[in-house]
Coordinates of C-alpha atoms in Angstrom, one line a residue:
M489 CA -38.7 9.0 60.8
A490 CA -41.2 11.1 58.9
D491 CA -38.5 13.8 58.9
G492 CA -36.1 11.3 57.1
S493 CA -38.5 10.6 54.4
R494 CA -39.1 14.4 53.9
D495 CA -35.2 14.8 53.5
D496 CA -35.2 12.1 50.9
E497 CA -37.9 13.9 48.7
P498 CA -35.8 17.0 47.8
L499 CA -32.9 14.7 46.9
A500 CA -35.2 12.7 44.7
G501 CA -36.6 15.8 43.2
G502 CA -33.1 17.3 42.7
G503 CA -32.0 14.0 41.1
A504 CA -34.8 14.0 38.6
A505 CA -33.9 17.6 37.8
R506 CA -30.3 16.7 37.3
G507 CA -31.4 13.7 35.2
E508 CA -33.3 16.1 33.0
T509 CA -30.6 18.5 32.8
L510 CA -28.1 15.8 31.8
T511 CA -30.4 14.5 29.3
E512 CA -30.9 17.9 27.9
S513 CA -27.2 18.5 27.8
L514 CA -26.7 15.3 25.9
Q515 CA -29.4 16.1 23.4
S516 CA -28.0 19.6 22.9
L517 CA -24.4 18.1 22.4
L518 CA -25.8 15.6 20.0
H519 CA -27.7 18.4 18.2
E520 CA -24.5 20.3 17.9
L521 CA -22.3 17.4 17.0
P522 CA -23.0 17.2 13.2
G523 CA -22.2 21.0 12.8
L524 CA -19.0 20.5 14.6
V525 CA -18.0 17.4 12.5
S526 CA -19.2 18.9 9.2
D527 CA -17.2 22.0 9.7
R528 CA -14.0 19.9 10.3
V529 CA -14.9 17.6 7.3
E530 CA -15.5 20.7 5.1
L531 CA -12.0 22.2 6.1
F532 CA -10.6 18.7 5.5
A533 CA -12.0 18.5 2.1
L534 CA -10.8 21.9 1.0
E535 CA -7.5 21.3 2.3
L536 CA -7.3 18.0 0.6
A537 CA -8.3 19.5 -2.7
R538 CA -5.7 22.2 -2.3
A539 CA -3.1 19.6 -1.4
G540 CA -4.0 17.5 -4.5
S541 CA -3.6 20.6 -6.7
A542 CA -0.3 21.4 -5.2
L543 CA 0.8 17.8 -5.5
A544 CA 0.0 17.8 -9.2
R545 CA 2.0 20.9 -9.8
I546 CA 5.0 19.4 -7.7
V547 CA 4.8 16.2 -9.9
A548 CA 5.0 18.5 -13.0
W549 CA 7.9 20.5 -11.8
V550 CA 9.7 17.2 -10.8
V551 CA 9.2 15.7 -14.3
A552 CA 10.7 19.0 -15.8
I553 CA 13.6 19.0 -13.4
A554 CA 14.3 15.4 -14.1
I555 CA 14.3 16.0 -17.9
L556 CA 16.6 19.0 -17.6
G557 CA 18.8 17.2 -15.1
V558 CA 19.2 14.1 -17.3
T559 CA 20.0 16.3 -20.3
A560 CA 22.7 18.1 -18.3
W561 CA 24.0 14.8 -17.0
L562 CA 24.3 13.3 -20.5
A563 CA 26.0 16.5 -21.8
L564 CA 28.5 16.4 -19.1
W565 CA 29.3 12.7 -19.7
A566 CA 29.5 13.3 -23.4
G567 CA 32.0 16.2 -22.8
V568 CA 34.1 14.0 -20.7
V569 CA 34.2 11.2 -23.2
I570 CA 35.0 13.6 -26.1
A571 CA 37.8 15.1 -24.0
L572 CA 39.2 11.8 -23.2
V573 CA 39.0 10.6 -26.8
G574 CA 40.6 14.0 -27.8
L575 CA 43.5 13.0 -25.5
G576 CA 44.0 9.9 -27.5
V577 CA 42.1 7.5 -25.2
H578 CA 40.2 4.7 -27.1
W579 CA 36.4 5.4 -27.0
A580 CA 35.6 2.2 -25.3
L581 CA 38.1 2.9 -22.5
A582 CA 36.8 6.6 -22.3
L583 CA 33.3 5.2 -21.6
L584 CA 34.4 3.0 -18.7
P585 CA 34.6 5.6 -16.1
V586 CA 31.1 6.8 -17.1
L587 CA 29.8 3.5 -16.7
L588 CA 31.4 2.7 -13.4
I589 CA 30.4 6.1 -11.8
N590 CA 26.8 5.7 -13.1
L591 CA 26.6 2.1 -11.7
A592 CA 27.9 3.3 -8.4
A593 CA 25.3 5.9 -8.3
V594 CA 22.6 3.4 -9.2
L595 CA 23.6 1.1 -6.3
L596 CA 23.5 3.9 -3.8
A597 CA 20.1 5.0 -5.0
V598 CA 18.7 1.5 -4.9
G599 CA 20.1 1.1 -1.4
Q600 CA 18.4 4.4 -0.3
V601 CA 15.0 3.4 -1.9
R602 CA 15.1 0.0 0.0
Q603 CA 15.8 1.8 3.2
L604 CA 13.0 4.3 2.6
A605 CA 10.5 1.6 1.5
T606 CA 10.1 0.3 4.9
R607 CA 8.5 3.6 6.0
L608 CA 5.7 3.2 3.6
S609 CA 4.0 0.7 6.0
L610 CA 3.9 3.4 8.7
P611 CA 5.4 1.3 11.4
A612 CA 5.2 3.8 14.3
T613 CA 1.6 4.5 13.5
R614 CA 0.7 0.8 13.4
R615 CA 2.4 0.2 16.7
H616 CA 0.4 3.0 18.4
L617 CA -2.9 2.1 16.9
T618 CA -3.0 -1.6 17.0
M619 CA -4.5 -3.2 20.1
S620 CA -2.5 -6.2 20.8
S621 CA -0.4 -7.8 23.4
P622 CA 2.4 -5.6 25.0
P623 CA 4.0 -3.8 22.1
A624 CA 7.4 -5.1 20.8
P625 CA 10.4 -2.8 21.4
P626 CA 11.0 -0.6 18.2
E627 CA 13.6 -1.7 15.8
A628 CA 16.9 0.1 16.3
N629 CA 16.7 2.4 13.2
P630 CA 18.3 5.8 13.9
D631 CA 16.6 7.3 10.8
E632 CA 13.1 6.4 12.0
P633 CA 11.9 8.5 15.0
D634 CA 9.5 6.7 17.2
G635 CA 7.4 9.7 17.9
P636 CA 5.5 12.1 15.8
P637 CA 7.6 13.9 13.1
T638 CA 9.0 17.3 14.2
A639 CA 9.4 20.4 12.2
P640 CA 12.9 21.0 10.9

């Protein structure tokens, strides 16, 4: 039996050594963790600033494009109305196709905006991040992928 107690002693000593090694490893990991996190936070902050600058420039370009597009659109329809009036069509009747085509375009655009507005609530992300009872099956929307977005 004395031999059995001697066999236990190296195990206890090895266990203590392993415990100290594990503790040291954890302390080392905890010591390096702020550095690992701060590097990623710094990268995120730099990219966020760069993205913000790019977004501001994109918005400025979109405003310029919108102004130029509206000007061209108005010139096109003015030309159509002038041509119709030149052919002898009454000006009120010449404006009717302009009105109808623009109203149809507005209805189409409103439908698209309503369809896209559902994506603003991030439905797939909410499904994957919420911890609730079994997830409901995704809605049948062919335009909304269930997984992460893929590159074109």
